[in-house]
Amino acid sequence: MLMLTQSFGTATSRVLIRHAGLEESQERRIRIASRLLSVYGIKASVEPWDGTRCTLLVVTAGDVIGERAVQLAQRRHTPVLVIGGGGVPDAGMFHVAEGAPSAMILEVLRTILGVSGGLPVASGPETASGDVLDACALVRLADHASGSGGDLFARVGSTDIKFRWSSGRVVAATHSDLLHARDRLGQAQWSIRPLDPNRRSKAPGEVSASIDVFFLRGALSPHAKTLPAFPAGRFQLADWPDLGSAPDLVQSLALAGHLIRHPATAAEAAKATGMPLELVERSFWGFRAAGLLAESGGARSGATGEAKLPAKPGVWKKLAARFGLLRGSD
Amino acid sequence: MDSSSLKLVLAGPVGAGKSTAIRALADDEPVSTEMPMSEGAIGDKTTTTVALDFATVQLDDGQPLLVYGLPGQAYFAHMRAIVLEGAVGALLLLNGRDPDVPAVCREWLQSLRKLEPDLAIVIGITHTEHLEAFDTRAVQAAAKSVGPPIPIFTVDARDRDQTAHLVRALLLAMV
């Protein structure tokens, strides 16, 4: 295992990942997972195998060129990630299943590169990386929420905010602090540390709001313009998000209604709900940061993934039309 | 769902905001049976519904959606079955300031499910924004102990859009 001593706010570590014998879809998933390493301050380049040194080699099991590359990599003590095959344990050899989604590949890359689990945290003010994509707070928090998910204290600028996934709330001194923090979820200049459960300091007049709405609005905000592509895979909501204070987000509510029943890729969800793919991917980031969106191991449920109308569709449609469900737009 | 008389029911304990939500939803001034609270005010709430709230919402084709508010008091529990019969769904409103809100949620859901097992239900929790320690996930867990996940929204019952959003969620929960 390589050990990178990288954390947020310091110079970005760079790794070079070379691949041999990958199919196009496998290469795409490797690229997505590699890009998500930026969440941990690691800038990964993905290039085809050319016989030169690299940080990690990725090959497809059984590929002839890949096998030659593996032999050379092993002589150089370069770790190898094999996609598919039997997965025989060997020093420096790591394996993922042939159809492993990017999120799973990311986890293996983290293991290989020695990136510690969970969200890297900082104890004080951080240095901006200057690259929003490399350290977008929303992506970091989404990764944290889908991992350990422990509550966090965060500071952006002079604004303090508490992320309480355990109770589904965000807490700040004022509403304007909540808005200020939400509009900076696409930025890197966040200081984050675990929230001590034994010190639930309760300042008078603090306000709280739905963490689900907070992250969803943050993801949909034009301030978060450089969110990375959402990892490949099929996802499902574990519970309905609390969108009560966001009555304008009608499409997101419909998307939630779909994902609570149907595991779906972003593309499938976009097709089923009629939402633009970019909006679905942004909503996926928001739901994931809220800790509600989980990768589904199962196949797509239902024959089409399309929503089914209830027993009395005429009545349902009349009510839906009256309450703005059929003509809603986010 | 009987299309000849469409009925929506708002349920929940005293002080949860049912009358306020009906007022927010209704096209016209609701018919209300509010009386001064016999045991004194609860916060800024000085009256309570002693029988039913009733209002209508006109659908696009002119058909009225009848909106009923169930009285929250336990001694009116016998009215619940009568009012719920044939309803398209129910909005269960809960008071977020109640420290026992997860238990109250479970109790009301069990009561409604016992009367109408297939009734579509969503939950609106009011008065939460100034509660630093309010726990939405605890209410979700309580609801899931009774049945499959249902929409649970923190809402301002005075807000027409937020109350309408509860109805949208109810409709999506029926699909």
XYZ file of C-alpha atoms in Angstrom:
505
model
C 0.000 0.000 0.000
C 1.257 3.470 -0.854
C 1.047 6.035 1.886
C 0.106 9.521 0.887
C 0.194 12.022 3.692
C -2.265 14.333 2.052
C -4.960 16.327 3.764
C -7.160 19.224 2.798
C -5.657 22.629 2.557
C -2.144 21.631 1.656
C -0.524 21.052 -1.683
C -2.256 18.531 -3.859
C -0.614 15.076 -4.229
C -0.366 13.758 -7.741
C -0.600 10.182 -8.858
C -0.307 8.655 -12.296
C -2.615 5.755 -13.066
C -1.905 3.792 -16.237
C -4.221 1.218 -17.718
C -3.917 -1.636 -20.151
C -6.569 -3.710 -21.842
C -9.573 -1.897 -20.400
C -12.866 -1.720 -22.178
C -14.249 1.757 -22.778
C -16.811 1.503 -19.964
C -14.144 0.258 -17.537
C -11.816 3.085 -18.472
C -14.641 5.566 -17.961
C -15.332 4.244 -14.463
C -11.641 4.396 -13.619
C -11.532 8.001 -14.793
C -14.582 8.912 -12.691
C -13.177 7.216 -9.593
C -9.804 8.847 -10.175
C -11.408 12.232 -10.503
C -13.195 11.688 -7.199
C -9.821 11.207 -5.533
C -9.652 14.986 -5.689
C -11.998 14.888 -2.728
C -8.965 13.662 -0.763
C -6.622 16.214 -2.246
C -5.177 13.752 -4.740
C -4.902 14.784 -8.346
C -4.896 11.644 -10.456
C -3.946 11.453 -14.106
C -5.179 8.467 -16.064
C -3.122 7.459 -19.101
C -2.744 4.367 -21.265
C 0.083 1.976 -20.386
C 3.264 2.900 -22.255
C 5.801 0.843 -20.336
C 7.018 3.725 -18.199
C 6.724 4.051 -14.435
C 3.444 4.986 -12.798
C 1.825 5.048 -9.368
C -0.715 2.356 -10.158
C -1.457 0.036 -13.035
C -5.035 -0.991 -13.865
C -5.608 -3.980 -16.133
C -8.391 -6.285 -17.209
C -8.013 -9.884 -16.084
C -6.961 -12.171 -18.927
C -5.832 -9.435 -21.284
C -2.536 -10.356 -22.965
C -1.097 -6.850 -23.024
C -2.321 -6.365 -19.483
C -0.474 -9.485 -18.321
C 2.797 -8.233 -19.787
C 2.239 -4.871 -18.113
C 1.586 -6.620 -14.804
C 4.873 -8.555 -15.037
C 6.794 -5.322 -15.549
C 4.847 -3.518 -12.832
C 5.549 -6.284 -10.329
C 9.280 -6.079 -11.032
C 9.032 -2.372 -10.226
C 6.850 -3.023 -7.145
C 4.087 -0.940 -8.691
C 0.658 -1.845 -7.273
C -1.783 -3.361 -9.734
C -5.563 -3.196 -9.798
C -7.107 -6.068 -11.744
C -10.670 -5.704 -13.017
C -12.518 -9.010 -13.175
C -10.989 -12.456 -12.908
C -10.631 -14.705 -9.911
C -9.163 -12.184 -7.550
C -6.328 -14.337 -6.182
C -4.709 -12.410 -3.337
C -1.125 -11.451 -4.014
C 1.226 -8.803 -2.700
C 0.645 -5.567 -4.526
C -2.326 -6.988 -6.440
C -5.829 -5.697 -5.855
C -9.042 -6.818 -7.466
C -12.496 -5.465 -8.221
C -15.386 -7.193 -9.968
C -15.788 -6.635 -13.688
C -18.889 -4.465 -13.356
C -17.769 -2.632 -10.229
C -19.187 0.909 -10.154
C -16.971 3.943 -9.794
C -17.820 4.346 -6.129
C -16.499 0.855 -5.409
C -13.404 1.465 -7.525
C -12.860 4.681 -5.608
C -12.840 2.749 -2.351
C -10.219 0.342 -3.707
C -8.117 3.229 -5.004
C -8.279 4.772 -1.567
C -7.058 1.516 -0.063
C -4.236 1.173 -2.571
C -3.155 4.773 -2.176
C -3.400 4.660 1.604
C -6.007 7.371 1.873
C -7.611 7.130 5.286
C -11.342 6.436 5.438
C -13.991 9.062 5.919
C -13.779 12.749 5.325
C -10.376 14.313 5.892
C -10.850 16.968 8.518
C -8.947 20.054 9.412
C -8.619 21.674 12.793
C -8.143 25.234 11.712
C -8.498 27.621 8.800
C -7.503 26.080 5.549
C -5.669 27.256 2.537
C -7.786 27.517 -0.546
C -6.633 25.205 -3.272
C -7.846 27.643 -5.884
C -9.443 24.746 -7.712
C -13.094 24.326 -6.878
C -13.352 20.923 -8.489
C -10.468 19.599 -6.476
C -11.897 20.388 -3.085
C -15.566 21.257 -3.441
C -17.041 21.157 0.055
C -20.284 19.622 -1.162
C -18.481 16.629 -2.680
C -16.356 16.178 0.425
C -19.426 16.305 2.637
C -21.291 13.908 0.345
C -18.448 11.460 0.658
C -18.481 11.877 4.421
C -22.249 11.397 4.603
C -22.094 8.189 2.592
C -19.304 6.913 4.838
C -19.162 7.383 8.581
C -21.607 10.288 8.524
C -20.703 11.600 11.974
C -21.902 15.109 12.763
C -19.532 17.928 11.836
C -18.768 21.486 12.812
C -17.765 23.650 9.871
C -16.589 27.177 9.283
C -16.606 29.032 5.997
C -15.349 32.584 6.204
C -16.686 33.853 9.508
C -19.783 31.654 9.422
C -20.115 28.636 11.701
C -22.484 25.820 10.910
C -23.236 22.419 12.398
C -24.083 19.501 10.153
C -26.219 17.087 12.109
C -26.879 14.126 9.885
C -27.894 12.242 13.030
C -30.976 14.434 13.333
C -31.356 15.599 9.724
C -30.696 19.256 10.544
C -28.223 22.033 9.925
C -27.817 24.595 12.664
C -26.416 28.121 12.577
C -26.722 31.377 14.464
C -28.981 33.012 11.897
C -30.857 32.287 8.701
C -28.425 34.458 6.783
C -25.564 32.290 8.090
C -27.326 29.236 6.690
C -27.713 30.953 3.325
C -24.125 32.175 3.353
C -22.829 28.669 4.020
C -25.155 27.049 1.500
C -24.025 29.345 -1.270
C -20.409 28.390 -0.600
C -20.802 24.624 -0.800
C -19.085 24.712 -4.176
C -15.990 26.292 -2.682
C -12.929 24.866 -1.013
C -12.344 27.290 1.823
C -14.042 25.259 4.514
C -12.667 24.258 7.867
C -14.298 21.109 9.128
C -13.962 19.068 12.274
C -16.057 16.449 14.046
C -18.811 17.794 16.240
C -18.278 16.676 19.788
C -21.519 14.920 20.797
C -20.815 15.762 24.435
C -20.669 19.467 23.695
C -24.007 20.270 22.169
C -23.532 23.957 22.764
C -26.848 25.661 22.338
C -26.537 29.342 21.734
C -29.753 31.294 22.276
C -31.631 32.066 19.110
C -29.883 29.512 16.920
C -31.900 28.365 13.955
C -32.054 24.974 12.345
C -33.244 23.781 8.969
C -33.614 20.612 6.984
C -30.207 19.248 6.042
C -31.841 17.679 2.984
C -33.062 21.027 1.642
C -29.766 22.667 2.568
C -27.697 20.279 0.465
C -30.203 19.973 -2.355
C -30.386 23.746 -2.790
C -26.622 23.918 -2.506
C -26.198 21.337 -5.248
C -28.714 23.026 -7.519
C -27.295 26.478 -6.878
C -25.435 28.233 -9.687
C -22.715 28.831 -7.082
C -21.895 25.111 -7.270
C -21.240 25.195 -10.972
C -18.327 22.786 -11.099
C -19.650 19.657 -9.447
C -18.024 16.550 -10.906
C -20.058 13.961 -12.750
C -21.893 11.761 -10.288
C -20.276 8.322 -9.891
C -21.661 5.636 -12.157
C -23.995 3.113 -10.633
C -27.589 2.618 -9.632
C -28.780 4.497 -6.579
C -31.825 4.548 -4.330
C -33.110 6.781 -1.561
C -33.214 5.182 1.854
C -35.933 7.571 2.963
C -37.930 10.522 1.690
C -35.906 13.712 1.988
C -37.442 16.443 4.116
C -38.290 18.917 1.358
C -41.111 20.646 3.222
C -39.459 24.046 3.211
C -38.665 23.836 -0.505
C -42.071 23.942 -2.185
C -40.486 25.345 -5.332
C -38.428 22.171 -5.854
C -41.280 20.212 -7.363
C -39.152 18.236 -9.793
C -36.742 17.253 -7.052
C -39.668 15.982 -5.021
C -40.841 13.932 -7.996
C -37.303 12.601 -8.403
C -37.291 11.621 -4.739
C -40.607 9.849 -5.218
C -39.053 7.870 -8.058
C -35.827 7.011 -6.242
C -37.594 5.835 -3.118
C -39.061 2.994 -5.187
C -36.749 2.490 -8.134
C -32.980 2.093 -7.943
C -31.757 4.085 -10.911
C -28.743 5.529 -12.603
C -28.826 9.249 -13.141
C -29.668 8.668 -16.794
C -32.524 6.293 -15.951
C -33.905 8.717 -13.380
C -33.688 11.561 -15.886
C -35.612 9.540 -18.428
C -38.270 8.447 -15.936
C -38.895 11.920 -14.538
C -38.297 14.001 -17.647
C -35.684 16.045 -15.831
C -32.478 17.194 -17.530
C -29.603 14.847 -16.720
C -27.499 17.646 -15.229
C -30.297 18.527 -12.826
C -30.648 14.878 -11.813
C -26.908 14.549 -11.205
C -26.920 17.705 -9.095
C -29.899 16.375 -7.140
C -28.012 13.100 -6.659
C -25.134 15.063 -5.112
C -27.585 16.871 -2.850
C -29.336 13.692 -1.741
C -25.995 12.000 -1.203
C -24.682 14.861 0.919
C -27.868 14.586 2.970
C -26.909 10.969 3.647
C -29.993 9.561 1.969
C -28.745 8.225 -1.354
C -27.137 4.813 -1.333
C -25.823 2.668 -4.118
C -28.143 -0.190 -4.848
C -26.623 -3.584 -5.395
C -29.723 -4.755 -7.196
C -30.821 -4.402 -10.764
C -33.259 -1.822 -11.973
C -36.673 -2.614 -10.537
C -39.751 -2.706 -12.686
C -39.895 -3.209 -16.394
C -39.545 0.403 -17.390
C -38.732 2.435 -14.313
C -41.593 4.697 -15.315
C -43.898 5.944 -12.584
C -47.187 4.112 -12.331
C -50.416 5.966 -11.740
C -52.641 4.922 -8.838
C -55.861 2.986 -9.207
C -57.938 6.074 -10.103
C -55.627 7.927 -12.471
C -58.241 10.495 -13.427
C -58.715 11.638 -9.845
C -54.979 11.581 -9.226
C -54.308 13.701 -12.290
C -56.944 16.237 -11.289
C -55.380 16.604 -7.863
C -51.863 16.671 -9.304
C -52.842 19.404 -11.731
C -54.480 21.468 -8.975
C -51.447 21.226 -6.699
C -48.838 21.899 -9.367
C -47.355 18.447 -9.637
C -47.856 17.995 -13.337
C -46.578 21.368 -14.386
C -43.881 21.845 -11.772
C -40.424 23.059 -12.566
C -37.467 23.580 -10.332
C -60.894 6.667 -4.329
C -64.478 7.825 -4.892
C -64.377 10.564 -7.493
C -67.865 11.817 -6.592
C -66.662 13.334 -3.320
C -62.970 13.867 -2.957
C -61.932 14.153 0.638
C -58.613 15.098 2.235
C -58.177 14.761 5.978
C -55.798 16.627 8.261
C -55.067 14.742 11.453
C -52.854 15.219 14.457
C -52.757 16.313 18.075
C -53.886 19.611 19.529
C -51.549 22.474 18.662
C -49.986 20.860 15.615
C -51.366 23.432 13.197
C -54.235 21.604 11.486
C -56.593 24.564 11.478
C -53.802 26.825 10.256
C -52.878 24.428 7.456
C -56.505 24.135 6.351
C -56.733 27.905 6.278
C -53.576 27.994 4.136
C -54.935 25.394 1.720
C -58.519 26.563 1.425
C -59.947 28.715 -1.321
C -62.343 30.388 1.107
C -62.590 30.989 4.827
C -62.880 27.559 6.490
C -65.790 26.564 8.651
C -64.301 26.201 12.081
C -65.460 25.229 15.538
C -62.725 26.861 17.536
C -63.273 27.649 21.198
C -61.062 29.138 23.912
C -58.866 26.463 25.447
C -60.344 25.316 28.736
C -56.955 24.541 30.281
C -55.256 27.741 29.281
C -53.096 28.665 26.339
C -50.371 26.427 24.869
C -47.727 28.948 23.883
C -49.443 31.438 21.621
C -52.334 29.067 20.946
C -55.412 30.245 22.818
C -58.190 28.358 20.992
C -58.745 24.774 19.951
C -61.015 22.973 17.521
C -63.764 21.196 19.393
C -65.383 19.329 16.501
C -64.262 19.756 12.915
C -62.586 22.172 10.602
C -63.910 22.103 7.086
C -62.947 23.846 3.890
C -62.952 23.265 0.168
C -60.348 23.524 -2.545
C -61.725 23.836 -6.037
C -60.105 21.603 -8.608
C -59.500 22.752 -12.167
C -62.730 21.168 -13.434
C -64.807 22.781 -10.703
C -65.105 19.716 -8.479
C -64.448 20.556 -4.838
C -61.847 18.771 -2.759
C -63.356 18.552 0.700
C -60.791 19.206 3.388
C -61.554 18.060 6.930
C -59.570 18.633 10.065
C -59.923 15.991 12.732
C -60.126 17.233 16.311
C -56.950 16.294 18.129
C -58.465 15.520 21.489
C -58.596 11.832 22.449
C -62.241 12.113 23.475
C -63.117 12.843 19.866
C -61.318 9.711 18.638
C -64.656 8.093 17.757
C -65.069 10.669 14.969
C -61.901 9.633 13.169
C -63.318 6.562 11.437
C -66.320 8.530 10.211
C -64.287 11.374 8.791
C -61.548 9.191 7.310
C -63.906 6.944 5.381
C -63.314 7.374 1.667
C -60.529 9.927 2.070
C -57.942 10.146 -0.716
C -55.281 10.574 1.916
C -54.299 12.225 5.150
C -51.848 14.889 6.202
C -50.705 14.080 9.716
C -49.481 17.236 11.406
C -47.256 17.036 14.461
C -45.944 19.716 16.783
C -42.139 19.737 16.632
C -41.941 21.441 20.012
C -43.395 18.334 21.648
C -40.403 16.454 23.090
C -42.280 13.193 22.575
C -42.983 13.817 18.901
C -41.581 10.428 17.738
C -43.909 8.620 20.155
C -46.855 10.822 19.166
C -46.070 10.113 15.524
C -46.078 6.373 16.101
C -49.312 6.549 18.088
C -51.161 8.559 15.429
C -49.891 6.442 12.557
C -50.970 3.277 14.317
C -54.373 4.803 14.980
C -54.843 5.904 11.357
C -53.521 2.629 9.941
C -55.877 0.680 12.169
C -58.829 2.580 10.763
C -57.652 2.791 7.129
C -54.769 0.360 6.483
C -54.209 1.512 2.893
C -54.587 5.227 3.481
C -51.863 7.370 1.909
C -50.304 9.497 4.651
C -47.669 12.193 4.794
C -46.412 13.915 7.905
C -45.887 17.618 8.382
C -43.950 18.716 11.444
C -44.488 22.296 12.515
C -42.667 24.744 14.817
C -39.188 23.298 14.208
C -37.038 26.144 12.944
C -36.050 27.507 16.346
C -35.418 24.075 17.813
C -31.697 23.496 17.686
C -32.090 19.907 18.810
C -35.065 18.872 16.706
C -34.547 15.359 15.335
C -36.215 14.612 12.000
C -34.490 11.239 11.738
C -36.052 10.096 15.028
C -39.509 10.819 13.632
C -38.609 8.995 10.414
C -37.488 6.004 12.465
C -40.722 6.080 14.465
C -42.772 6.170 11.261
C -40.808 3.303 9.764
C -41.551 1.219 12.834
C -45.197 1.357 11.752
C -44.812 0.829 8.008
C -42.855 1.669 4.873
C -41.138 5.082 4.598
C -43.546 7.955 4.068
C -42.757 11.600 3.343
C -42.016 13.534 6.529
C -41.610 17.251 6.009
C -40.842 20.058 8.398
C -43.220 22.801 7.360
C -44.663 26.149 8.261
C -48.387 25.440 8.362
C -49.107 29.103 7.643
C -47.365 28.882 4.303
C -49.750 28.014 1.467
C -46.978 26.705 -0.765
C -45.485 24.478 1.914
C -48.879 23.055 2.806
C -49.560 22.410 -0.878
C -46.161 20.699 -1.050
C -47.407 18.218 1.553
C -50.296 17.392 -0.760
C -47.861 16.912 -3.661
C -45.849 14.502 -1.555
C -49.061 12.699 -0.646
C -49.869 12.272 -4.319
C -46.378 10.981 -5.081
C -46.634 8.571 -2.162
C -49.741 7.095 -3.815
C -47.937 6.282 -7.063
